[in-house]
Amino acid sequence: MTQLGLPDDIHACLFDLDGVVTKTAVVHAAAWKEMFDAYLRERDGEDYRPFDAAADYDEYVDGRPRADGVRTFLASRGIDLPDGEPDDPPGAQTVHGLGNRKNELVLQKIRTDGVEAYEGTLRYLEAVRAHGLSTAIVSSSANCRDVLRSIGAEHFFDVRIDGVVAAERKLPGKPNPDTFLAAAEDLGVQPSEAAVFEDALAGMDAGRAGRFGYVVGVDRVGQTDALYAHGADIVVKDLAELGGTE
Ligand SMILES: [Mg+2]
């Protein structure tokens, strides 16, 4: 293992954004809950079963592209909505309409409260780059670039594969490994030479499916066992635990 807490043959690090670099996983969970609860209340009346911001969030939406998150959660409740169009108005009763409503809520919350970075991750990123490893941000978010800019962290990443780039290149999102594989390829390394840093169960699945050299699960909410079950090689609560920052 290196000073960075990684196997010796790792030459690149692929980082998820929400929940790994920024403290936005909580914002996303709250926005999903507000949107789904409004929809379910309208559909089922006052005795609707609310969206669980921990269990439902982890299992069905965290880490997935927005539309996939809508579809996957609704399917868990036996609900099948038409996809609609990507520019459906927020709240329209289609997959994209509900997704756009959720995005509107996230942007509102970010505008009001701002975005905070995890200090341990920023220090780890500095160490990774100082050791000469290359880096990519791999996020399902279409707001990735704005969020990175708002915390002054754009310069930490050699490559960005986010929701915008994935749509352009028609890459299926997490739990498929394609966005991580594209990042490794853009950095000129084999998957076996790259480490994946993720807080989502869908991200662990992507790391395992892509046969990456090392998969680091970041546990911010007490789901260590689930992260291991989904393929983590190691689980930490903060990237500073891996080292590199002495
Ligand atoms: Mg995440």
GROMACS .gro file of C-alpha atoms and ligand atoms in nm:
model
  247
    1MET     CA    1   0.000   0.000   0.000
    2THR     CA    2   0.115   0.356  -0.070
    3GLN     CA    3   0.116   0.656   0.163
    4LEU     CA    4  -0.223   0.737   0.013
    5GLY     CA    5  -0.366   0.412   0.150
    6LEU     CA    6  -0.400   0.269  -0.202
    7PRO     CA    7  -0.249  -0.040  -0.368
    8ASP     CA    8   0.089   0.031  -0.536
    9ASP     CA    9  -0.040  -0.014  -0.891
   10ILE     CA   10  -0.310   0.257  -0.869
   11HIS     CA   11  -0.227   0.552  -1.096
   12ALA     CA   12  -0.560   0.736  -1.111
   13CYS     CA   13  -0.839   0.827  -0.870
   14LEU     CA   14  -1.204   0.862  -0.977
   15PHE     CA   15  -1.418   1.061  -0.736
   16ASP     CA   16  -1.795   1.086  -0.703
   17LEU     CA   17  -1.914   1.441  -0.623
   18ASP     CA   18  -2.224   1.441  -0.399
   19GLY     CA   19  -2.140   1.289  -0.062
   20VAL     CA   20  -1.770   1.238  -0.141
   21VAL     CA   21  -1.643   1.586  -0.231
   22THR     CA   22  -1.944   1.795  -0.123
   23LYS     CA   23  -2.196   1.771   0.158
   24THR     CA   24  -2.481   1.768  -0.090
   25ALA     CA   25  -2.610   1.412  -0.040
   26VAL     CA   26  -2.835   1.544   0.240
   27VAL     CA   27  -2.966   1.820   0.010
   28HIS     CA   28  -3.048   1.565  -0.260
   29ALA     CA   29  -3.219   1.328  -0.016
   30ALA     CA   30  -3.436   1.616   0.115
   31ALA     CA   31  -3.530   1.730  -0.237
   32TRP     CA   32  -3.622   1.376  -0.346
   33LYS     CA   33  -3.839   1.338  -0.036
   34GLU     CA   34  -4.019   1.668  -0.085
   35MET     CA   35  -4.091   1.591  -0.451
   36PHE     CA   36  -4.198   1.225  -0.407
   37ASP     CA   37  -4.411   1.296  -0.098
   38ALA     CA   38  -4.602   1.571  -0.285
   39TYR     CA   39  -4.659   1.331  -0.575
   40LEU     CA   40  -4.761   1.036  -0.356
   41ARG     CA   41  -4.995   1.252  -0.145
   42GLU     CA   42  -5.169   1.376  -0.458
   43ARG     CA   43  -5.193   1.022  -0.595
   44ASP     CA   44  -5.288   0.825  -0.282
   45GLY     CA   45  -5.442   1.082  -0.049
   46GLU     CA   46  -5.342   1.164   0.309
   47ASP     CA   47  -5.263   0.803   0.409
   48TYR     CA   48  -4.989   0.781   0.142
   49ARG     CA   49  -4.665   0.599   0.235
   50PRO     CA   50  -4.392   0.866   0.245
   51PHE     CA   51  -4.052   0.840   0.074
   52ASP     CA   52  -3.789   0.726   0.327
   53ALA     CA   53  -3.497   0.970   0.296
   54ALA     CA   54  -3.255   0.704   0.425
   55ALA     CA   55  -3.369   0.358   0.308
   56ASP     CA   56  -3.546   0.454  -0.017
   57TYR     CA   57  -3.279   0.712  -0.098
   58ASP     CA   58  -2.989   0.465  -0.056
   59GLU     CA   59  -3.157   0.178  -0.239
   60TYR     CA   60  -3.335   0.345  -0.530
   61VAL     CA   61  -3.204   0.693  -0.612
   62ASP     CA   62  -2.862   0.777  -0.464
   63GLY     CA   63  -2.593   0.798  -0.732
   64ARG     CA   64  -2.824   0.722  -1.025
   65PRO     CA   65  -2.900   0.969  -1.305
   66ARG     CA   66  -3.210   1.170  -1.216
   67ALA     CA   67  -3.459   1.000  -1.451
   68ASP     CA   68  -3.334   0.653  -1.350
   69GLY     CA   69  -3.383   0.749  -0.985
   70VAL     CA   70  -3.745   0.849  -1.050
   71ARG     CA   71  -3.816   0.527  -1.243
   72THR     CA   72  -3.643   0.298  -0.993
   73PHE     CA   73  -3.821   0.437  -0.687
   74LEU     CA   74  -4.163   0.444  -0.857
   75ALA     CA   75  -4.111   0.084  -0.973
   76SER     CA   76  -4.047  -0.014  -0.609
   77ARG     CA   77  -4.403   0.110  -0.538
   78GLY     CA   78  -4.548  -0.060  -0.846
   79ILE     CA   79  -4.596   0.275  -1.025
   80ASP     CA   80  -4.518   0.310  -1.395
   81LEU     CA   81  -4.528   0.665  -1.538
   82PRO     CA   82  -4.462   0.767  -1.899
   83ASP     CA   83  -4.111   0.912  -1.953
   84GLY     CA   84  -4.241   1.234  -2.108
   85GLU     CA   85  -3.985   1.476  -2.254
   86PRO     CA   86  -3.663   1.607  -2.093
   87ASP     CA   87  -3.809   1.959  -2.090
   88ASP     CA   88  -4.143   1.866  -1.930
   89PRO     CA   89  -4.247   2.135  -1.679
   90PRO     CA   90  -4.143   2.062  -1.317
   91GLY     CA   91  -4.412   1.856  -1.149
   92ALA     CA   92  -4.571   1.720  -1.469
   93GLN     CA   93  -4.677   1.361  -1.396
   94THR     CA   94  -4.406   1.205  -1.609
   95VAL     CA   95  -4.061   1.068  -1.519
   96HIS     CA   96  -3.893   1.382  -1.651
   97GLY     CA   97  -4.153   1.615  -1.497
   98LEU     CA   98  -4.095   1.471  -1.149
   99GLY     CA   99  -3.719   1.470  -1.207
  100ASN     CA  100  -3.725   1.836  -1.312
  101ARG     CA  101  -3.924   1.925  -1.001
  102LYS     CA  102  -3.661   1.751  -0.786
  103ASN     CA  103  -3.383   1.938  -0.965
  104GLU     CA  104  -3.562   2.270  -0.912
  105LEU     CA  105  -3.579   2.195  -0.537
  106VAL     CA  106  -3.206   2.103  -0.524
  107LEU     CA  107  -3.105   2.424  -0.700
  108GLN     CA  108  -3.327   2.629  -0.467
  109LYS     CA  109  -3.170   2.467  -0.161
  110ILE     CA  110  -2.816   2.515  -0.296
  111ARG     CA  111  -2.889   2.881  -0.379
  112THR     CA  112  -3.027   2.943  -0.030
  113ASP     CA  113  -2.779   2.741   0.177
  114GLY     CA  114  -2.470   2.722  -0.047
  115VAL     CA  115  -2.253   2.411  -0.087
  116GLU     CA  116  -1.989   2.292   0.156
  117ALA     CA  117  -1.694   2.070   0.072
  118TYR     CA  118  -1.556   1.795   0.295
  119GLU     CA  119  -1.220   1.929   0.417
  120GLY     CA  120  -1.078   1.575   0.445
  121THR     CA  121  -1.152   1.516   0.077
  122LEU     CA  122  -0.992   1.843  -0.037
  123ARG     CA  123  -0.675   1.761   0.159
  124TYR     CA  124  -0.673   1.408   0.018
  125LEU     CA  125  -0.712   1.547  -0.337
  126GLU     CA  126  -0.410   1.773  -0.278
  127ALA     CA  127  -0.207   1.473  -0.157
  128VAL     CA  128  -0.316   1.254  -0.450
  129ARG     CA  129  -0.206   1.518  -0.699
  130ALA     CA  130   0.119   1.585  -0.510
  131HIS     CA  131   0.197   1.211  -0.546
  132GLY     CA  132   0.152   1.242  -0.923
  133LEU     CA  133  -0.172   1.045  -0.961
  134SER     CA  134  -0.429   1.172  -1.210
  135THR     CA  135  -0.785   1.250  -1.105
  136ALA     CA  136  -1.138   1.259  -1.243
  137ILE     CA  137  -1.474   1.367  -1.109
  138VAL     CA  138  -1.746   1.115  -1.206
  139SER     CA  139  -2.093   1.236  -1.115
  140SER     CA  140  -2.446   1.173  -1.235
  141SER     CA  141  -2.524   1.536  -1.160
  142ALA     CA  142  -2.594   1.779  -1.442
  143ASN     CA  143  -2.495   2.060  -1.201
  144CYS     CA  144  -2.147   1.916  -1.132
  145ARG     CA  145  -1.946   2.195  -1.293
  146ASP     CA  146  -2.134   2.477  -1.114
  147VAL     CA  147  -2.102   2.297  -0.780
  148LEU     CA  148  -1.724   2.244  -0.826
  149ARG     CA  149  -1.683   2.607  -0.923
  150SER     CA  150  -1.881   2.727  -0.621
  151ILE     CA  151  -1.637   2.551  -0.385
  152GLY     CA  152  -1.328   2.644  -0.591
  153ALA     CA  153  -1.242   2.281  -0.661
  154GLU     CA  154  -1.249   2.262  -1.042
  155HIS     CA  155  -0.868   2.261  -1.062
  156PHE     CA  156  -0.840   1.934  -0.867
  157PHE     CA  157  -0.968   1.726  -1.159
  158ASP     CA  158  -0.799   1.640  -1.489
  159VAL     CA  159  -1.120   1.495  -1.632
  160ARG     CA  160  -1.491   1.553  -1.568
  161ILE     CA  161  -1.756   1.294  -1.661
  162ASP     CA  162  -2.086   1.434  -1.531
  163GLY     CA  163  -2.452   1.421  -1.627
  164VAL     CA  164  -2.393   1.661  -1.917
  165VAL     CA  165  -2.100   1.465  -2.065
  166ALA     CA  166  -2.279   1.131  -2.010
  167ALA     CA  167  -2.581   1.258  -2.205
  168GLU     CA  168  -2.358   1.383  -2.490
  169ARG     CA  169  -2.173   1.050  -2.511
  170LYS     CA  170  -2.487   0.844  -2.442
  171LEU     CA  171  -2.324   0.670  -2.144
  172PRO     CA  172  -2.563   0.479  -1.914
  173GLY     CA  173  -2.534   0.600  -1.553
  174LYS     CA  174  -2.442   0.428  -1.227
  175PRO     CA  175  -2.488   0.143  -1.129
  176ASN     CA  176  -2.349   0.077  -1.479
  177PRO     CA  177  -1.970   0.123  -1.486
  178ASP     CA  178  -1.964   0.320  -1.813
  179THR     CA  179  -1.906   0.670  -1.671
  180PHE     CA  180  -1.615   0.548  -1.456
  181LEU     CA  181  -1.473   0.350  -1.750
  182ALA     CA  182  -1.491   0.663  -1.969
  183ALA     CA  183  -1.303   0.861  -1.703
  184ALA     CA  184  -1.027   0.597  -1.682
  185GLU     CA  185  -0.997   0.590  -2.059
  186ASP     CA  186  -0.977   0.972  -2.078
  187LEU     CA  187  -0.700   0.959  -1.817
  188GLY     CA  188  -0.518   0.692  -2.018
  189VAL     CA  189  -0.523   0.418  -1.750
  190GLN     CA  190  -0.668   0.068  -1.731
  191PRO     CA  191  -0.961   0.016  -1.489
  192SER     CA  192  -0.728  -0.206  -1.282
  193GLU     CA  193  -0.501   0.098  -1.233
  194ALA     CA  194  -0.782   0.323  -1.108
  195ALA     CA  195  -0.945   0.362  -0.767
  196VAL     CA  196  -1.314   0.455  -0.731
  197PHE     CA  197  -1.431   0.676  -0.441
  198GLU     CA  198  -1.807   0.657  -0.385
  199ASP     CA  199  -2.068   0.697  -0.112
  200ALA     CA  200  -2.359   0.536  -0.299
  201LEU     CA  201  -2.452   0.169  -0.320
  202ALA     CA  202  -2.504   0.221  -0.695
  203GLY     CA  203  -2.147   0.354  -0.707
  204MET     CA  204  -2.009   0.041  -0.537
  205ASP     CA  205  -2.195  -0.171  -0.794
  206ALA     CA  206  -2.039   0.036  -1.074
  207GLY     CA  207  -1.692  -0.007  -0.924
  208ARG     CA  208  -1.731  -0.382  -0.903
  209ALA     CA  209  -1.890  -0.417  -1.249
  210GLY     CA  210  -1.603  -0.216  -1.405
  211ARG     CA  211  -1.337  -0.433  -1.233
  212PHE     CA  212  -1.158  -0.129  -1.096
  213GLY     CA  213  -0.834  -0.179  -0.905
  214TYR     CA  214  -0.969  -0.051  -0.573
  215VAL     CA  215  -1.311   0.063  -0.454
  216VAL     CA  216  -1.328   0.300  -0.156
  217GLY     CA  217  -1.670   0.328   0.010
  218VAL     CA  218  -1.725   0.656   0.193
  219ASP     CA  219  -1.975   0.611   0.474
  220ARG     CA  220  -2.136   0.940   0.577
  221VAL     CA  221  -2.460   0.792   0.710
  222GLY     CA  222  -2.382   0.464   0.886
  223GLN     CA  223  -2.415   0.217   0.598
  224THR     CA  224  -2.073   0.052   0.623
  225ASP     CA  225  -2.208  -0.305   0.597
  226ALA     CA  226  -2.415  -0.223   0.288
  227LEU     CA  227  -2.114  -0.059   0.119
  228TYR     CA  228  -1.906  -0.375   0.178
  229ALA     CA  229  -2.194  -0.593   0.057
  230HIS     CA  230  -2.204  -0.390  -0.267
  231GLY     CA  231  -1.833  -0.440  -0.335
  232ALA     CA  232  -1.621  -0.192  -0.136
  233ASP     CA  233  -1.258  -0.299  -0.077
  234ILE     CA  234  -1.240  -0.059   0.217
  235VAL     CA  235  -1.491   0.171   0.389
  236VAL     CA  236  -1.389   0.497   0.558
  237LYS     CA  237  -1.588   0.776   0.719
  238ASP     CA  238  -1.356   1.043   0.582
  239LEU     CA  239  -1.085   1.025   0.315
  240ALA     CA  240  -0.833   1.165   0.565
  241GLU     CA  241  -0.838   0.816   0.724
  242LEU     CA  242  -0.660   0.681   0.414
  243GLY     CA  243  -0.354   0.892   0.487
  244GLY     CA  244  -0.148   1.102   0.247
  245THR     CA  245  -0.192   1.413   0.454
  246GLU     CA  246   0.080   1.379   0.719
  247MG      MG  247  -2.271   1.027  -0.412
   0.00000   0.00000   0.00000
